[in-house]
Short mmCIF file of C-alpha atoms in Angstrom, two decimals:
data_model
loop_
_atom_site.label_atom_id
_atom_site.label_comp_id
_atom_site.label_asym_id
_atom_site.label_seq_id
_atom_site.Cartn_x
_atom_site.Cartn_y
_atom_site.Cartn_z
CA MET A 1 0.00 0.00 0.00
CA LEU A 2 1.28 3.44 -0.95
CA LYS A 3 1.69 5.44 2.24
CA GLY A 4 3.89 8.45 1.44
CA ALA A 5 4.52 11.06 -1.24
CA LEU A 6 7.73 13.10 -1.19
CA PHE A 7 7.83 16.33 -3.16
CA ASP A 8 10.57 18.44 -4.62
CA LEU A 9 9.56 22.10 -4.64
CA ASP A 10 11.16 24.11 -7.46
CA GLY A 11 9.62 23.09 -10.77
CA ILE A 12 7.17 20.63 -9.21
CA ILE A 13 4.99 22.62 -6.82
CA ALA A 14 5.76 26.06 -8.24
CA ASP A 15 7.97 27.39 -11.00
CA THR A 16 10.49 28.98 -8.68
CA ALA A 17 13.46 27.29 -10.35
CA SER A 18 13.72 30.17 -12.82
CA TYR A 19 13.87 32.62 -9.88
CA HIS A 20 16.98 30.81 -8.65
CA PHE A 21 18.86 31.06 -11.92
CA ASP A 22 17.82 34.68 -12.47
CA ALA A 23 19.32 35.48 -9.06
CA TRP A 24 22.52 33.62 -9.97
CA LYS A 25 22.81 35.49 -13.28
CA LYS A 26 22.36 38.83 -11.55
CA LEU A 27 24.91 37.96 -8.86
CA ILE A 28 27.58 36.83 -11.33
CA LYS A 29 27.01 39.83 -13.58
CA ASN A 30 27.32 42.26 -10.65
CA HIS A 31 30.45 40.70 -9.17
CA PHE A 32 32.33 39.32 -12.17
CA ASP A 33 30.79 41.14 -15.15
CA THR A 34 30.11 37.77 -16.78
CA ASP A 35 26.95 36.35 -18.35
CA LEU A 36 25.87 32.83 -17.40
CA PRO A 37 24.71 30.63 -20.32
CA ASN A 38 21.15 29.33 -19.98
CA GLN A 39 22.29 25.73 -20.44
CA LEU A 40 24.02 25.94 -17.05
CA GLU A 41 20.61 26.19 -15.34
CA GLU A 42 19.98 22.43 -15.63
CA LYS A 43 23.22 21.67 -13.76
CA THR A 44 22.14 23.88 -10.83
CA LYS A 45 18.64 22.41 -10.65
CA GLY A 46 17.75 20.44 -7.56
CA VAL A 47 21.05 20.97 -5.76
CA SER A 48 21.85 23.13 -2.74
CA ARG A 49 22.74 26.82 -2.89
CA GLU A 50 26.36 26.10 -2.02
CA ASP A 51 26.67 23.29 -4.56
CA SER A 52 25.07 25.52 -7.23
CA LEU A 53 27.59 28.27 -6.53
CA SER A 54 30.46 25.77 -6.72
CA ILE A 55 29.18 24.50 -10.08
CA ILE A 56 28.93 28.05 -11.43
CA LEU A 57 32.36 29.15 -10.21
CA ASP A 58 33.97 25.95 -11.52
CA TYR A 59 32.35 26.49 -14.90
CA LEU A 60 33.68 30.05 -15.03
CA GLY A 61 37.11 29.05 -13.70
CA ILE A 62 36.80 31.50 -10.81
CA GLN A 63 38.28 30.89 -7.37
CA VAL A 64 37.19 32.83 -4.28
CA SER A 65 38.01 32.71 -0.58
CA GLU A 66 35.80 30.78 1.81
CA GLU A 67 34.55 34.06 3.31
CA ASN A 68 33.74 35.51 -0.12
CA PHE A 69 32.00 32.26 -1.07
CA LYS A 70 29.70 32.55 1.94
CA GLN A 71 28.99 36.21 1.15
CA LEU A 72 28.09 35.40 -2.46
CA ALA A 73 25.75 32.58 -1.39
CA ALA A 74 24.04 34.83 1.16
CA GLU A 75 23.64 37.68 -1.34
CA LYS A 76 22.11 35.34 -3.91
CA ASN A 77 19.61 34.13 -1.33
CA GLU A 78 18.63 37.71 -0.44
CA GLN A 79 17.91 38.42 -4.12
CA TYR A 80 15.95 35.18 -4.45
CA VAL A 81 13.82 35.80 -1.34
CA GLN A 82 13.03 39.34 -2.56
CA ALA A 83 11.84 37.87 -5.88
CA LEU A 84 9.45 35.58 -3.97
CA ASP A 85 7.55 38.49 -2.42
CA ALA A 86 4.95 38.41 -5.18
CA LEU A 87 4.40 34.64 -4.97
CA THR A 88 0.77 33.56 -4.35
CA SER A 89 -1.41 30.45 -4.74
CA GLN A 90 -1.84 31.45 -8.38
CA ASP A 91 1.78 30.35 -8.91
CA ILE A 92 1.12 26.70 -8.01
CA LEU A 93 1.83 24.65 -11.11
CA PRO A 94 -1.14 23.14 -13.03
CA GLY A 95 -2.58 19.97 -11.53
CA ILE A 96 -0.57 20.09 -8.30
CA SER A 97 -3.36 21.34 -6.03
CA ASP A 98 -5.71 18.62 -7.27
CA PHE A 99 -3.00 15.96 -6.96
CA ILE A 100 -2.23 16.98 -3.37
CA GLN A 101 -5.94 16.88 -2.51
CA GLU A 102 -6.15 13.35 -3.97
CA LEU A 103 -3.24 12.29 -1.76
CA ARG A 104 -4.82 13.84 1.33
CA LYS A 105 -8.18 12.20 0.62
CA ALA A 106 -6.44 8.82 0.28
CA LYS A 107 -4.67 9.46 3.62
CA ILE A 108 -1.26 9.33 1.96
CA ARG A 109 1.21 11.34 4.02
CA ILE A 110 3.10 14.17 2.32
CA ALA A 111 6.60 15.52 2.92
CA LEU A 112 8.73 18.17 1.28
CA ALA A 113 12.20 17.00 0.21
CA SER A 114 13.62 20.14 -1.34
CA ALA A 115 17.18 21.43 -1.46
CA SER A 116 15.70 24.91 -0.99
CA LYS A 117 16.24 26.29 2.49
CA ASN A 118 13.29 28.61 1.81
CA GLY A 119 10.79 25.75 1.54
CA PRO A 120 8.56 26.77 4.46
CA ILE A 121 8.44 30.40 3.27
CA ILE A 122 7.44 29.36 -0.26
CA LEU A 123 4.80 26.89 0.91
CA GLU A 124 3.30 29.56 3.17
CA LYS A 125 3.09 32.05 0.29
CA LEU A 126 1.45 29.39 -1.88
CA GLY A 127 -1.07 28.57 0.86
CA LEU A 128 0.18 24.96 1.09
CA LEU A 129 2.10 24.96 4.37
CA ASP A 130 -0.69 23.28 6.33
CA VAL A 131 -1.19 20.40 3.88
CA PHE A 132 2.34 19.05 4.32
CA ASP A 133 2.88 16.59 7.15
CA ALA A 134 6.62 17.24 7.27
CA ILE A 135 9.31 19.46 5.77
CA VAL A 136 12.90 18.24 5.72
CA ASP A 137 15.46 20.88 6.58
CA PRO A 138 18.29 20.60 4.01
CA TYR A 139 20.73 21.60 6.78
CA SER A 140 19.80 18.41 8.65
CA VAL A 141 21.13 15.98 6.03
CA ALA A 142 24.77 15.10 5.48
CA LYS A 143 24.77 15.26 1.69
CA GLY A 144 22.57 17.04 -0.84
CA LYS A 145 21.17 15.66 -4.09
CA PRO A 146 22.20 13.52 -6.01
CA ALA A 147 22.87 11.71 -2.71
CA PRO A 148 19.72 10.00 -1.35
CA ASP A 149 19.89 11.57 2.13
CA ILE A 150 17.07 14.12 1.85
CA PHE A 151 14.58 11.59 0.45
CA LEU A 152 15.43 9.00 3.08
CA ALA A 153 14.97 11.70 5.74
CA ALA A 154 11.65 12.74 4.19
CA ALA A 155 10.33 9.16 4.25
CA LYS A 156 11.42 8.81 7.86
CA SER A 157 9.77 12.13 8.79
CA ILE A 158 6.35 10.73 7.83
CA HIS A 159 7.08 7.32 9.38
CA CYS A 160 7.28 5.46 6.06
CA GLY A 161 9.74 3.01 4.61
CA ALA A 162 11.36 3.78 1.26
CA GLU A 163 9.36 0.99 -0.38
CA GLU A 164 6.11 2.62 0.78
CA CYS A 165 6.78 5.96 -0.92
CA ILE A 166 6.87 7.72 -4.24
CA ALA A 167 8.94 10.86 -4.79
CA ILE A 168 8.42 13.55 -7.42
CA GLU A 169 11.24 15.52 -9.07
CA ASP A 170 12.09 17.59 -12.14
CA SER A 171 15.90 17.47 -12.05
CA VAL A 172 18.48 14.90 -13.06
CA ALA A 173 20.15 15.15 -9.65
CA GLY A 174 16.79 14.74 -7.90
CA VAL A 175 15.76 11.62 -9.80
CA THR A 176 19.20 10.12 -9.21
CA ALA A 177 18.79 10.80 -5.49
CA ILE A 178 15.36 9.14 -5.40
CA ASN A 179 16.63 6.06 -7.24
CA SER A 180 19.61 5.83 -4.90
CA ALA A 181 17.19 5.83 -1.97
CA ASN A 182 15.31 2.87 -3.53
CA ILE A 183 12.16 4.98 -3.69
CA PHE A 184 9.83 4.92 -6.71
CA SER A 185 10.78 7.96 -8.79
CA VAL A 186 8.21 10.10 -10.58
CA ALA A 187 9.69 12.75 -12.87
CA VAL A 188 8.18 15.74 -14.65
CA GLY A 189 10.11 16.96 -17.66
CA GLY A 190 11.90 15.77 -20.78
CA THR A 191 13.96 12.79 -21.88
CA GLU A 192 16.90 13.83 -19.68
CA LEU A 193 14.78 12.34 -16.87
CA SER A 194 14.27 8.97 -18.54
CA HIS A 195 16.04 7.25 -15.64
CA ALA A 196 12.89 7.82 -13.55
CA ASN A 197 10.49 4.95 -12.90
CA LYS A 198 7.62 7.04 -14.30
CA LEU A 199 7.92 10.14 -16.47
CA PHE A 200 5.27 12.80 -17.11
CA SER A 201 5.72 15.68 -19.52
CA SER A 202 3.94 18.20 -17.25
CA THR A 203 2.52 18.51 -13.74
CA LYS A 204 -1.04 18.67 -15.07
CA GLU A 205 -0.72 14.99 -16.04
CA LEU A 206 -0.11 13.94 -12.43
CA THR A 207 -2.99 11.99 -10.88
CA LEU A 208 -3.05 9.53 -8.02
CA LEU A 209 -4.56 6.87 -10.27
CA LYS A 210 -1.70 7.07 -12.81
CA VAL A 211 1.04 7.26 -10.20
CA GLU A 212 -0.32 4.48 -8.01
CA LYS A 213 -0.83 2.20 -11.02
CA ALA A 214 2.79 2.72 -12.11
CA TRP A 215 4.00 2.18 -8.52
CA GLN A 216 2.02 -1.06 -8.19
CA ASN A 217 3.27 -2.36 -11.56
CA CYS A 218 6.84 -1.74 -10.44
CA LYS A 219 6.24 -3.79 -7.27
CA ARG A 220 5.07 -6.88 -9.18
#
């Protein structure tokens, strides 16, 4: 019996992933007078703020001190949080509200497994904070995605075993993390996510019937 659903946030619940990369582009332009290519966005998807900054600096061949690194990460977060001020329930991605209601009606527990340290703030702005049974603090896990830690912690937070859960992601790193946790992976996106157990092209295709059927077929 399916008992738990673990959600990524950016790109699954709301389209805040673009806010992240816009903040990174602004930061790098201001400090290094360099433009980030759009194709770099996929590599920063689903990973922590610090890991994203490391990826960007490595790509640009830029080295900074540990203190400067922390300052850059903090400044990016300030820009990102400011951009979230206008976020409302209207920004929930298509189909997600209905899908969450289906899960609640079926008494399937729900946890947030996002690399975003602003998860609670975003859920509150979207009007979804009260529907989540648990939110994993990214600071509380040893390793970020693509390591499985955050998904294992999310399953534990709602008192479920990995085999009793599904997890939903839109990034390569996220799907890899779910698979490494031996949790049934549900992806939303393109063929770069074909390593997921079940792939949907958009969030509006997500229904409990489709997901549970795929999960049950995988268990046979």
